[in-house]
Short mmCIF file of C-alpha atoms in Angstrom, two decimals:
data_model
loop_
_atom_site.label_atom_id
_atom_site.label_comp_id
_atom_site.label_asym_id
_atom_site.label_seq_id
_atom_site.Cartn_x
_atom_site.Cartn_y
_atom_site.Cartn_z
CA UNK K 1 5.87 24.60 4.72
CA UNK K 2 3.23 23.09 7.01
CA UNK K 3 2.09 19.65 5.91
CA UNK K 4 -1.66 19.74 5.05
CA UNK K 5 -4.31 16.92 5.04
CA UNK K 6 -7.07 17.13 2.56
CA UNK K 7 -10.35 15.37 2.40
CA UNK K 8 -13.50 15.77 0.03
CA UNK K 9 -16.94 14.97 1.39
CA UNK K 10 -19.94 15.92 -0.78
CA UNK K 11 -17.93 17.68 -3.23
CA UNK K 12 -16.46 20.10 -0.71
CA UNK K 13 -12.87 19.93 0.03
CA UNK K 14 -11.53 20.34 3.41
CA UNK K 15 -7.85 21.28 4.28
CA UNK K 16 -6.36 20.54 7.73
CA UNK K 17 -2.86 21.46 8.93
CA UNK K 18 -1.04 18.48 10.20
CA UNK K 19 1.15 18.68 13.13
CA UNK K 20 4.36 17.03 12.25
CA UNK K 21 5.42 16.91 15.93
CA UNK K 22 2.74 14.36 16.80
CA UNK K 23 4.15 10.95 16.44
CA UNK K 24 2.69 8.35 14.13
CA UNK K 25 0.55 5.62 15.21
CA UNK K 26 2.31 2.45 16.40
CA UNK K 27 0.83 -0.75 15.11
CA UNK K 28 1.84 -3.67 17.11
CA UNK K 29 0.24 -6.56 15.08
CA UNK K 30 -2.48 -8.08 13.25
CA UNK K 31 -5.70 -9.25 15.12
CA UNK K 32 -7.73 -10.54 12.27
CA UNK K 33 -8.42 -10.27 8.60
CA UNK K 34 -11.39 -11.15 6.57
CA UNK K 35 -11.95 -13.24 3.64
CA UNK K 36 -14.81 -13.20 1.47
CA UNK K 37 -15.84 -16.86 0.30
CA UNK K 38 -18.14 -18.69 -1.90
CA UNK K 39 -18.98 -21.36 0.54
CA UNK K 40 -18.46 -20.96 4.19
CA UNK K 41 -18.79 -24.72 5.33
CA UNK K 42 -16.26 -25.70 2.48
CA UNK K 43 -13.73 -23.06 3.50
CA UNK K 44 -13.97 -23.78 7.32
CA UNK K 45 -13.26 -27.65 6.38
CA UNK K 46 -10.38 -26.94 4.33
CA UNK K 47 -8.61 -24.54 6.89
CA UNK K 48 -9.28 -26.93 9.62
CA UNK K 49 -8.46 -30.07 7.80
CA UNK K 50 -5.32 -28.82 5.97
CA UNK K 51 -4.04 -25.92 8.22
CA UNK K 52 -5.36 -26.97 11.81
CA UNK K 53 -7.24 -23.79 12.17
CA UNK K 54 -10.02 -23.91 14.86
CA UNK K 55 -13.67 -22.74 13.85
CA UNK K 56 -15.24 -20.23 15.71
CA UNK K 57 -18.69 -18.97 15.83
CA UNK K 58 -19.18 -15.30 17.48
CA UNK K 59 -21.64 -12.30 17.51
CA UNK K 60 -24.83 -13.25 15.88
CA UNK K 61 -23.65 -16.25 14.10
CA UNK K 62 -20.69 -14.84 12.32
CA UNK K 63 -17.93 -17.39 11.46
CA UNK K 64 -14.15 -17.38 11.90
CA UNK K 65 -11.09 -19.51 11.70
CA UNK K 66 -8.72 -19.13 14.92
CA UNK K 67 -4.99 -19.81 14.90
CA UNK K 68 -2.41 -18.52 17.21
CA UNK K 69 -3.10 -15.03 18.62
CA UNK K 70 -5.05 -14.22 15.25
CA UNK K 71 -8.07 -15.19 13.41
CA UNK K 72 -9.53 -15.14 9.93
CA UNK K 73 -13.21 -13.78 9.94
CA UNK K 74 -15.43 -15.11 6.95
CA UNK K 75 -17.86 -13.44 4.96
CA UNK K 76 -20.24 -15.41 2.53
CA UNK K 77 -20.11 -13.73 -0.92
CA UNK K 78 -23.10 -11.39 -1.31
CA UNK K 79 -23.82 -11.27 2.24
CA UNK K 80 -20.91 -9.48 3.68
CA UNK K 81 -21.17 -7.62 7.15
CA UNK K 82 -20.85 -3.97 7.04
CA UNK K 83 -18.40 -2.03 6.94
CA UNK K 84 -16.48 -4.37 4.31
CA UNK K 85 -13.92 -3.81 1.65
CA UNK K 86 -15.13 -1.86 -1.29
CA UNK K 87 -14.76 -4.93 -3.79
CA UNK K 88 -15.06 -8.03 -1.50
CA UNK K 89 -14.70 -11.11 -3.76
CA UNK K 90 -13.51 -14.59 -3.27
CA UNK K 91 -10.20 -15.51 -4.65
CA UNK K 92 -8.77 -12.06 -4.25
CA UNK K 93 -6.39 -12.74 -1.07
CA UNK K 94 -2.81 -13.59 -0.88
CA UNK K 95 -1.89 -14.47 2.45
CA UNK K 96 1.47 -15.73 4.24
CA UNK K 97 1.11 -18.13 7.43
CA UNK K 98 3.72 -18.72 9.60
CA UNK K 99 4.32 -22.34 10.76
CA UNK K 100 6.17 -24.03 13.66
CA UNK K 101 6.18 -27.24 11.72
CA UNK K 102 8.91 -28.20 9.50
CA UNK K 103 8.28 -27.54 6.01
CA UNK K 104 9.34 -31.13 5.13
CA UNK K 105 6.31 -32.20 7.50
CA UNK K 106 4.15 -29.67 5.71
CA UNK K 107 4.72 -30.86 2.30
CA UNK K 108 4.01 -34.55 3.72
CA UNK K 109 0.93 -33.32 5.16
CA UNK K 110 -0.43 -31.64 2.13
CA UNK K 111 0.26 -34.53 0.11
CA UNK K 112 -1.85 -36.66 2.49
CA UNK K 113 -4.68 -34.22 2.30
CA UNK K 114 -4.60 -34.06 -1.52
CA UNK K 115 -3.82 -30.54 -1.47
CA UNK K 116 -1.23 -29.61 -4.65
CA UNK K 117 1.71 -27.40 -3.73
CA UNK K 118 1.57 -24.58 -6.54
CA UNK K 119 5.21 -23.61 -5.72
CA UNK K 120 8.02 -24.43 -3.23
CA UNK K 121 9.50 -24.93 -0.91
CA UNK K 122 11.34 -21.76 -2.03
CA UNK K 123 13.35 -19.27 -0.11
CA UNK K 124 11.76 -15.87 0.62
CA UNK K 125 12.15 -12.69 2.84
CA UNK K 126 9.43 -12.41 5.33
CA UNK K 127 8.76 -9.61 7.98
CA UNK K 128 11.22 -11.21 10.18
CA UNK K 129 13.91 -12.01 7.54
CA UNK K 130 14.68 -15.22 5.49
CA UNK K 131 12.20 -17.84 5.39
CA UNK K 132 11.16 -20.97 3.34
CA UNK K 133 7.64 -21.32 1.84
CA UNK K 134 5.16 -23.42 0.10
CA UNK K 135 2.22 -21.98 -1.81
CA UNK K 136 -1.07 -23.66 -2.01
CA UNK K 137 -4.58 -22.73 -3.15
CA UNK K 138 -7.69 -22.75 -0.78
CA UNK K 139 -10.96 -23.70 -2.20
CA UNK K 140 -11.72 -20.00 -3.59
CA UNK K 141 -8.21 -19.99 -5.32
CA UNK K 142 -6.85 -17.54 -2.81
CA UNK K 143 -2.94 -17.84 -2.88
CA UNK K 144 -1.91 -19.28 0.74
CA UNK K 145 1.77 -19.14 1.46
CA UNK K 146 2.79 -21.39 4.35
CA UNK K 147 6.29 -19.99 5.77
CA UNK K 148 8.84 -21.45 8.14
CA UNK K 149 11.65 -19.41 9.67
CA UNK K 150 14.84 -20.93 10.60
CA UNK K 151 15.10 -22.03 14.21
#
């Protein structure tokens, strides 16, 4: 049986045969993700002070946070750039960020910056295998996991 792809536009369903000999798309990494936030300045200050990210302004005044080879683009709640998520809202994200800093040092830094650890350090399994993590909340109450892989 030939696989079929179906899509509906304007009440009309279209069926297309799918060639199973065509290889799937190969994803090699994550360039950026988008957080919808209540207060851009408060979010930027938190991620810069607590997680060492670099504030970036690009395009026509858009704001982001750069780290490693990736970035977090920021959308002000109610003023999202199009296209955007179907239901963008502050506090709906759950992210895992990888650090090269020892988790002992991360814990000390979080205490020094007044950021409460919600859970951890705990053992977890990430994309590359076993890791140790601590969990915190950002100003919008997004759950931020800070993880360290064994060296």
